[in-house]
Amino acid sequence: MRDSTVTVPETLLAALKSHDRVLIAAHANPDGDAAGASAALGWTLRTLGKEVLLYNETGFPDYLGWLRLPSPVLRDISALPGKPGLVVALDSGDAARLGEGIQGLLREVPVVNIDHHPGNPEYGSAANWVDPAMPATGEMIGHLAEALELPLEGALAEAVYVALVSDTGSFAYGNTRPSTLRMAARLLEGGLDIAGIRAKLDNNWSEGKLRLWGRLMSDVRILDGGRLGVALISRSLPDEYGALREDAEGFVEQLRRIKGVRVALLLREVEKDGRIMTRVSLRSSGADDVRKVAAQFGGGGHRNAAGATVDLPPEKTLAVIQPYIRHVWN
Ligand code: AMP
Ligand code: MN
Ligand code: MN
């Protein structure tokens, strides 16, 4: 059953229908929404009889290794056997977030852009569906599948659900809409095993991850009179606990739990092209806008969840970002 409150653009449906070989890409370092939306669209197009290629510059994270995929995830465009007829970009607020490797292809073939980030410049040459009121790109793919008269069942339903819970904090953030909950109800009606997915997503930590989080919790810095909660992670810290770098994903949500904290800031040291840089994750609540802070550093995101990569080590990043964060409550 389709949701009468949501309209999927006809241009988008037409673009998808007119190509038989489709490459699906999402932003690099994908979260559950980027990966789930990619898988969900892949299953949708496979069911329509199309050849589906999944692409992600950094691959999908290990913690989503159980997610059923319609095809393997390619990380190298040059290894493609021939060109796709169409590229669909998902959950990527601008074309650059898809990674450098795909930029040439984006100029050569028609592009469909499906996303929920405010400020998305509608970079799709064939069609754009950009709706910042949508909590997750995965919800958009669910509506798209239903517009194509596919029931939300099996691997498709699983992928949509992973996207929804990832970007709504399991239906708890302010971005959750009635249409999101109605879609979750249809997923359940289709036989989705939500407890099974919860176990795979959450009750699946390594001992090292738990110990890493323990260390991060004891090292938390509370700054600016209790309004700013900060955690810094060096590149070597996860190794000390036998944890993976991706195990720090989601820790920023813990900082937001502290009473009085209005901005949560996670600073992860990364190395790119031989340079030490910092991946910044920002969280806030209600009217407090952290997207503006991320945008000052070339990043983006949503009002209450944003990020950027800064060309400085973590301590220096904290020093330069802190004055901008004070604007959030001033
Ligand atoms: P994260 O903190 O990595 O979970 O990201 C939170 C939000 O910020 C997501 O909506 C991301 O799409 C967005 N975001 C994270 N990093 C960047 C970046 N480097 N550029 C633009 N948006 C970003
Ligand atoms: Mn995302
Ligand atoms: Mn998203």
Short mmCIF file of C-alpha atoms and ligand atoms in Angstrom, two decimals:
data_model
loop_
_atom_site.label_atom_id
_atom_site.label_comp_id
_atom_site.label_asym_id
_atom_site.label_seq_id
_atom_site.Cartn_x
_atom_site.Cartn_y
_atom_site.Cartn_z
CA MET A 1 0.00 0.00 0.00
CA ARG A 2 1.41 3.40 -0.95
CA ASP A 3 1.47 6.43 1.31
CA SER A 4 -0.91 9.03 -0.11
CA THR A 5 1.04 11.86 1.56
CA VAL A 6 4.19 11.24 -0.50
CA THR A 7 4.66 11.78 -4.25
CA VAL A 8 7.61 10.24 -6.07
CA PRO A 9 8.64 12.48 -9.03
CA GLU A 10 7.61 11.06 -12.42
CA THR A 11 10.90 12.21 -13.99
CA LEU A 12 12.73 9.95 -11.58
CA LEU A 13 10.54 6.92 -12.26
CA ALA A 14 10.95 7.51 -16.01
CA ALA A 15 14.75 7.77 -15.74
CA LEU A 16 14.94 4.50 -13.79
CA LYS A 17 12.61 2.68 -16.18
CA SER A 18 14.55 3.72 -19.28
CA HIS A 19 17.91 2.18 -18.32
CA ASP A 20 18.80 -1.50 -17.95
CA ARG A 21 22.23 -1.16 -16.35
CA VAL A 22 22.29 1.08 -13.30
CA LEU A 23 25.14 1.98 -10.97
CA ILE A 24 24.03 2.91 -7.44
CA ALA A 25 26.43 5.08 -5.43
CA ALA A 26 26.22 6.61 -1.95
CA HIS A 27 28.46 8.87 0.12
CA ALA A 28 31.85 7.54 1.21
CA ASN A 29 32.19 6.21 4.78
CA PRO A 30 28.54 5.15 4.50
CA ASP A 31 26.23 5.01 7.50
CA GLY A 32 23.20 2.74 7.79
CA ASP A 33 21.13 5.09 5.65
CA ALA A 34 23.64 5.29 2.79
CA ALA A 35 24.24 1.52 2.82
CA GLY A 36 20.60 0.58 3.48
CA ALA A 37 19.25 2.91 0.78
CA SER A 38 21.82 1.53 -1.70
CA ALA A 39 20.83 -2.07 -0.96
CA ALA A 40 17.10 -1.22 -1.02
CA LEU A 41 17.30 0.50 -4.40
CA GLY A 42 19.47 -2.34 -5.68
CA TRP A 43 16.86 -4.94 -4.73
CA THR A 44 14.11 -2.77 -6.24
CA LEU A 45 15.87 -2.47 -9.59
CA ARG A 46 16.89 -6.15 -9.58
CA THR A 47 13.24 -7.11 -9.12
CA LEU A 48 12.46 -4.99 -12.19
CA GLY A 49 14.97 -7.13 -14.11
CA LYS A 50 17.77 -4.59 -14.33
CA GLU A 51 21.48 -5.15 -13.96
CA VAL A 52 22.55 -3.49 -10.71
CA LEU A 53 26.04 -2.34 -9.76
CA LEU A 54 26.68 -1.08 -6.22
CA TYR A 55 29.51 1.39 -5.73
CA ASN A 56 31.02 2.93 -2.65
CA GLU A 57 34.45 4.51 -2.56
CA THR A 58 35.25 3.23 0.95
CA GLY A 59 33.09 0.09 0.86
CA PHE A 60 30.42 -0.78 3.43
CA PRO A 61 31.39 -1.01 7.14
CA ASP A 62 32.00 -4.39 8.78
CA TYR A 63 29.14 -3.90 11.24
CA LEU A 64 26.74 -4.07 8.28
CA GLY A 65 28.44 -7.14 6.84
CA TRP A 66 25.25 -9.19 7.39
CA LEU A 67 23.10 -6.94 5.19
CA ARG A 68 21.93 -8.86 2.13
CA LEU A 69 23.09 -7.13 -1.06
CA PRO A 70 21.88 -7.55 -4.65
CA SER A 71 25.50 -7.44 -5.87
CA PRO A 72 28.98 -6.96 -4.39
CA VAL A 73 30.07 -3.41 -3.52
CA LEU A 74 32.60 -2.07 -6.04
CA ARG A 75 35.25 0.34 -4.81
CA ASP A 76 37.03 0.99 -8.09
CA ILE A 77 35.20 2.56 -11.04
CA SER A 78 38.03 1.69 -13.42
CA ALA A 79 37.37 -2.01 -12.74
CA LEU A 80 33.83 -1.69 -14.15
CA PRO A 81 33.16 -4.00 -17.09
CA GLY A 82 31.71 -1.31 -19.41
CA LYS A 83 29.78 1.81 -18.59
CA PRO A 84 26.38 1.83 -16.82
CA GLY A 85 23.51 3.61 -18.58
CA LEU A 86 22.59 5.56 -15.44
CA VAL A 87 24.11 6.50 -12.08
CA VAL A 88 21.85 6.93 -9.04
CA ALA A 89 23.43 8.94 -6.21
CA LEU A 90 21.98 8.35 -2.74
CA ASP A 91 22.19 10.18 0.60
CA SER A 92 24.87 12.51 -0.72
CA GLY A 93 24.30 16.25 -0.15
CA ASP A 94 26.72 17.10 -2.95
CA ALA A 95 28.46 15.18 -5.71
CA ALA A 96 31.89 15.46 -4.03
CA ARG A 97 30.79 13.26 -1.09
CA LEU A 98 30.47 10.34 -3.53
CA GLY A 99 34.28 10.37 -3.73
CA GLU A 100 36.87 11.32 -6.31
CA GLY A 101 36.84 8.04 -8.21
CA ILE A 102 33.32 8.50 -9.62
CA GLN A 103 33.51 12.16 -10.67
CA GLY A 104 34.50 11.37 -14.27
CA LEU A 105 31.62 8.93 -14.69
CA LEU A 106 29.16 11.51 -13.31
CA ARG A 107 30.04 13.76 -16.26
CA GLU A 108 29.66 10.96 -18.80
CA VAL A 109 26.33 9.31 -17.97
CA PRO A 110 22.92 10.60 -16.81
CA VAL A 111 22.65 11.00 -13.02
CA VAL A 112 19.68 10.67 -10.69
CA ASN A 113 20.07 12.33 -7.28
CA ILE A 114 17.92 11.08 -4.37
CA ASP A 115 18.70 12.73 -1.05
CA HIS A 116 17.43 14.43 2.10
CA HIS A 117 20.24 16.90 2.93
CA PRO A 118 19.26 20.57 3.04
CA GLY A 119 21.25 22.64 0.55
CA ASN A 120 21.66 19.76 -1.93
CA PRO A 121 22.37 21.63 -5.20
CA GLU A 122 20.31 19.16 -7.28
CA TYR A 123 23.33 17.87 -9.17
CA GLY A 124 21.37 15.11 -10.93
CA SER A 125 21.45 15.62 -14.72
CA ALA A 126 18.53 13.22 -15.36
CA ALA A 127 16.35 13.72 -12.25
CA ASN A 128 16.46 15.06 -8.70
CA TRP A 129 14.37 14.10 -5.69
CA VAL A 130 15.66 16.14 -2.78
CA ASP A 131 13.43 16.39 0.26
CA PRO A 132 14.97 17.64 3.54
CA ALA A 133 11.71 16.80 5.37
CA MET A 134 12.48 13.11 4.82
CA PRO A 135 14.33 11.61 7.81
CA ALA A 136 16.23 9.08 5.73
CA THR A 137 17.06 8.48 2.07
CA GLY A 138 15.96 4.90 2.80
CA GLU A 139 12.39 6.10 3.43
CA MET A 140 12.45 7.71 -0.02
CA ILE A 141 13.56 4.40 -1.55
CA GLY A 142 10.73 2.64 0.30
CA HIS A 143 8.23 5.06 -1.26
CA LEU A 144 9.92 4.60 -4.64
CA ALA A 145 9.61 0.80 -4.42
CA GLU A 146 5.94 1.15 -3.53
CA ALA A 147 5.37 3.58 -6.42
CA LEU A 148 6.73 0.77 -8.63
CA GLU A 149 4.18 -1.53 -6.96
CA LEU A 150 6.70 -3.68 -5.11
CA PRO A 151 5.73 -4.93 -1.64
CA LEU A 152 8.18 -4.04 1.17
CA GLU A 153 9.30 -7.58 1.93
CA GLY A 154 12.43 -9.70 2.35
CA ALA A 155 15.86 -8.21 1.71
CA LEU A 156 14.32 -4.97 0.40
CA ALA A 157 12.38 -4.45 3.66
CA GLU A 158 15.46 -5.28 5.75
CA ALA A 159 17.53 -2.66 3.92
CA VAL A 160 14.84 0.03 4.20
CA TYR A 161 14.54 -0.69 7.94
CA VAL A 162 18.30 -0.38 8.52
CA ALA A 163 18.22 3.02 6.79
CA LEU A 164 15.23 4.21 8.84
CA VAL A 165 16.59 3.20 12.25
CA SER A 166 20.03 4.56 11.42
CA ASP A 167 18.93 8.10 10.59
CA THR A 168 16.06 8.40 13.10
CA GLY A 169 17.86 6.93 16.13
CA SER A 170 15.36 4.06 15.99
CA PHE A 171 12.38 6.41 15.51
CA ALA A 172 13.38 8.69 18.39
CA TYR A 173 14.85 11.83 16.75
CA GLY A 174 12.72 14.83 15.87
CA ASN A 175 13.02 14.04 12.16
CA THR A 176 10.73 10.97 12.52
CA ARG A 177 7.45 11.61 10.67
CA PRO A 178 4.09 9.88 10.59
CA SER A 179 4.98 8.56 7.13
CA THR A 180 8.14 6.99 8.61
CA LEU A 181 6.18 5.13 11.27
CA ARG A 182 3.53 4.08 8.74
CA MET A 183 6.31 2.69 6.56
CA ALA A 184 7.75 0.82 9.55
CA ALA A 185 4.28 -0.66 10.10
CA ARG A 186 4.13 -1.84 6.48
CA LEU A 187 7.61 -3.40 6.88
CA LEU A 188 6.32 -5.33 9.89
CA GLU A 189 3.19 -6.35 7.99
CA GLY A 190 5.54 -7.70 5.32
CA GLY A 191 7.09 -10.06 7.87
CA LEU A 192 10.22 -8.13 8.87
CA ASP A 193 12.06 -9.63 11.86
CA ILE A 194 12.82 -6.43 13.79
CA ALA A 195 14.22 -8.20 16.84
CA GLY A 196 16.58 -10.18 14.62
CA ILE A 197 17.83 -6.99 12.97
CA ARG A 198 18.24 -5.28 16.35
CA ALA A 199 20.39 -8.17 17.52
CA LYS A 200 22.57 -7.97 14.41
CA LEU A 201 22.90 -4.18 14.63
CA ASP A 202 23.39 -3.69 18.36
CA ASN A 203 24.04 -6.88 20.28
CA ASN A 204 27.03 -7.65 18.22
CA TRP A 205 29.88 -5.70 19.80
CA SER A 206 33.38 -7.06 20.19
CA GLU A 207 34.85 -6.94 23.69
CA GLY A 208 37.35 -4.44 22.28
CA LYS A 209 34.58 -2.08 21.21
CA LEU A 210 33.03 -2.10 24.69
CA ARG A 211 36.41 -1.39 26.29
CA LEU A 212 37.13 1.37 23.77
CA TRP A 213 33.80 3.04 24.62
CA GLY A 214 34.67 2.71 28.32
CA ARG A 215 37.92 4.55 27.74
CA LEU A 216 36.21 7.21 25.61
CA MET A 217 33.60 7.73 28.31
CA SER A 218 36.17 8.19 31.06
CA ASP A 219 38.16 10.64 28.90
CA VAL A 220 35.19 12.83 27.88
CA ARG A 221 35.81 16.57 28.15
CA ILE A 222 33.00 18.82 29.28
CA LEU A 223 33.69 22.39 28.13
CA ASP A 224 32.02 25.78 27.86
CA GLY A 225 30.26 25.63 31.21
CA GLY A 226 28.84 22.18 30.54
CA ARG A 227 27.33 23.01 27.14
CA LEU A 228 29.93 21.23 25.00
CA GLY A 229 30.81 17.53 25.31
CA VAL A 230 33.93 16.42 23.41
CA ALA A 231 35.67 13.13 22.69
CA LEU A 232 38.95 12.82 20.79
CA ILE A 233 40.16 9.59 19.22
CA SER A 234 43.69 9.15 18.00
CA ARG A 235 44.33 6.72 15.15
CA SER A 236 46.08 4.28 17.48
CA LEU A 237 43.49 4.24 20.31
CA PRO A 238 41.18 1.54 18.85
CA ASP A 239 44.21 -0.78 18.42
CA GLU A 240 45.03 -0.49 22.14
CA TYR A 241 41.72 -2.21 22.87
CA GLY A 242 41.64 -4.60 19.93
CA ALA A 243 38.86 -2.48 18.44
CA LEU A 244 38.34 -1.27 14.86
CA ARG A 245 38.41 2.40 13.83
CA GLU A 246 34.77 2.12 12.75
CA ASP A 247 33.90 1.04 16.32
CA ALA A 248 33.90 4.72 17.34
CA GLU A 249 30.92 5.29 15.03
CA GLY A 250 27.93 6.37 17.09
CA PHE A 251 29.90 7.40 20.17
CA VAL A 252 28.92 11.02 19.60
CA GLU A 253 25.37 10.11 20.65
CA GLN A 254 26.68 9.25 24.13
CA LEU A 255 27.99 12.79 24.58
CA ARG A 256 24.55 14.22 23.89
CA ARG A 257 23.14 12.21 26.81
CA ILE A 258 24.88 14.44 29.37
CA LYS A 259 22.45 16.83 31.03
CA GLY A 260 23.21 20.39 29.98
CA VAL A 261 25.27 19.42 26.93
CA ARG A 262 23.89 21.26 23.92
CA VAL A 263 26.54 20.29 21.40
CA ALA A 264 28.27 16.91 21.21
CA LEU A 265 31.55 16.81 19.30
CA LEU A 266 33.50 13.72 18.26
CA LEU A 267 36.94 14.26 16.71
CA ARG A 268 38.50 11.26 14.99
CA GLU A 269 42.07 11.38 13.75
CA VAL A 270 42.37 9.99 10.20
CA GLU A 271 45.11 9.81 7.61
CA LYS A 272 44.40 10.73 4.01
CA ASP A 273 47.04 10.98 1.28
CA GLY A 274 49.75 10.98 3.95
CA ARG A 275 48.19 13.86 5.89
CA ILE A 276 46.81 13.78 9.42
CA MET A 277 43.24 15.07 9.41
CA THR A 278 40.19 14.99 11.65
CA ARG A 279 36.74 13.63 10.97
CA VAL A 280 34.31 15.79 12.86
CA SER A 281 30.88 14.62 14.04
CA LEU A 282 28.48 17.13 15.59
CA ARG A 283 25.14 16.54 17.30
CA SER A 284 22.60 18.87 18.90
CA SER A 285 18.90 18.96 19.73
CA GLY A 286 15.90 21.08 18.74
CA ALA A 287 16.64 24.52 17.31
CA ASP A 288 20.41 24.33 17.98
CA ASP A 289 21.93 24.21 14.48
CA VAL A 290 25.24 22.36 14.10
CA ARG A 291 25.02 22.14 10.30
CA LYS A 292 26.11 25.79 10.18
CA VAL A 293 29.23 24.89 12.16
CA ALA A 294 30.07 21.97 9.82
CA ALA A 295 29.45 24.19 6.78
CA GLN A 296 32.15 26.61 8.03
CA PHE A 297 34.62 23.74 7.57
CA GLY A 298 33.41 22.57 4.17
CA GLY A 299 31.11 19.89 5.60
CA GLY A 300 27.36 19.63 5.93
CA GLY A 301 24.56 17.44 7.20
CA HIS A 302 21.37 18.25 9.08
CA ARG A 303 20.46 20.78 11.80
CA ASN A 304 20.99 18.26 14.63
CA ALA A 305 23.56 15.92 13.01
CA ALA A 306 26.40 17.22 10.87
CA GLY A 307 29.98 16.48 9.99
CA ALA A 308 33.10 17.65 8.20
CA THR A 309 36.69 16.62 7.58
CA VAL A 310 39.24 19.20 8.76
CA ASP A 311 42.82 19.34 7.52
CA LEU A 312 44.31 19.55 11.05
CA PRO A 313 44.95 17.09 13.88
CA PRO A 314 42.18 16.67 16.50
CA GLU A 315 43.49 19.04 19.22
CA LYS A 316 43.99 21.84 16.70
CA THR A 317 40.60 21.11 15.16
CA LEU A 318 39.01 21.52 18.61
CA ALA A 319 40.73 24.88 19.06
CA VAL A 320 39.51 26.23 15.71
CA ILE A 321 35.98 24.80 15.87
CA GLN A 322 35.11 25.76 19.46
CA PRO A 323 34.49 29.49 18.73
CA TYR A 324 32.04 28.52 15.95
CA ILE A 325 30.23 26.11 18.26
CA ARG A 326 29.61 28.95 20.74
CA HIS A 327 27.46 30.62 18.06
CA VAL A 328 25.04 27.69 18.38
CA TRP A 329 23.80 28.85 21.79
CA ASN A 330 24.64 32.57 21.50
P1 AMP B 1 28.29 11.60 11.02
O1 AMP B 1 28.63 12.47 12.18
O2 AMP B 1 29.49 11.14 10.24
O3 AMP B 1 27.35 10.51 11.42
O4 AMP B 1 27.48 12.53 10.01
C1 AMP B 1 26.34 13.23 10.43
C2 AMP B 1 25.71 13.96 9.26
O5 AMP B 1 26.64 14.89 8.72
C3 AMP B 1 25.30 13.04 8.10
O6 AMP B 1 24.06 13.51 7.59
C4 AMP B 1 26.36 13.23 7.10
O7 AMP B 1 25.82 13.13 5.82
C5 AMP B 1 26.87 14.65 7.36
N1 AMP B 1 28.32 14.71 7.10
C6 AMP B 1 29.28 14.03 7.76
N2 AMP B 1 30.51 14.32 7.27
C7 AMP B 1 30.32 15.19 6.25
C8 AMP B 1 31.20 15.84 5.31
N3 AMP B 1 32.53 15.67 5.32
N4 AMP B 1 30.62 16.66 4.39
C9 AMP B 1 29.29 16.86 4.38
N5 AMP B 1 28.42 16.28 5.22
C10 AMP B 1 28.91 15.45 6.15
MN MN B 2 24.32 9.29 5.51
MN MN B 3 20.81 10.01 5.48
#
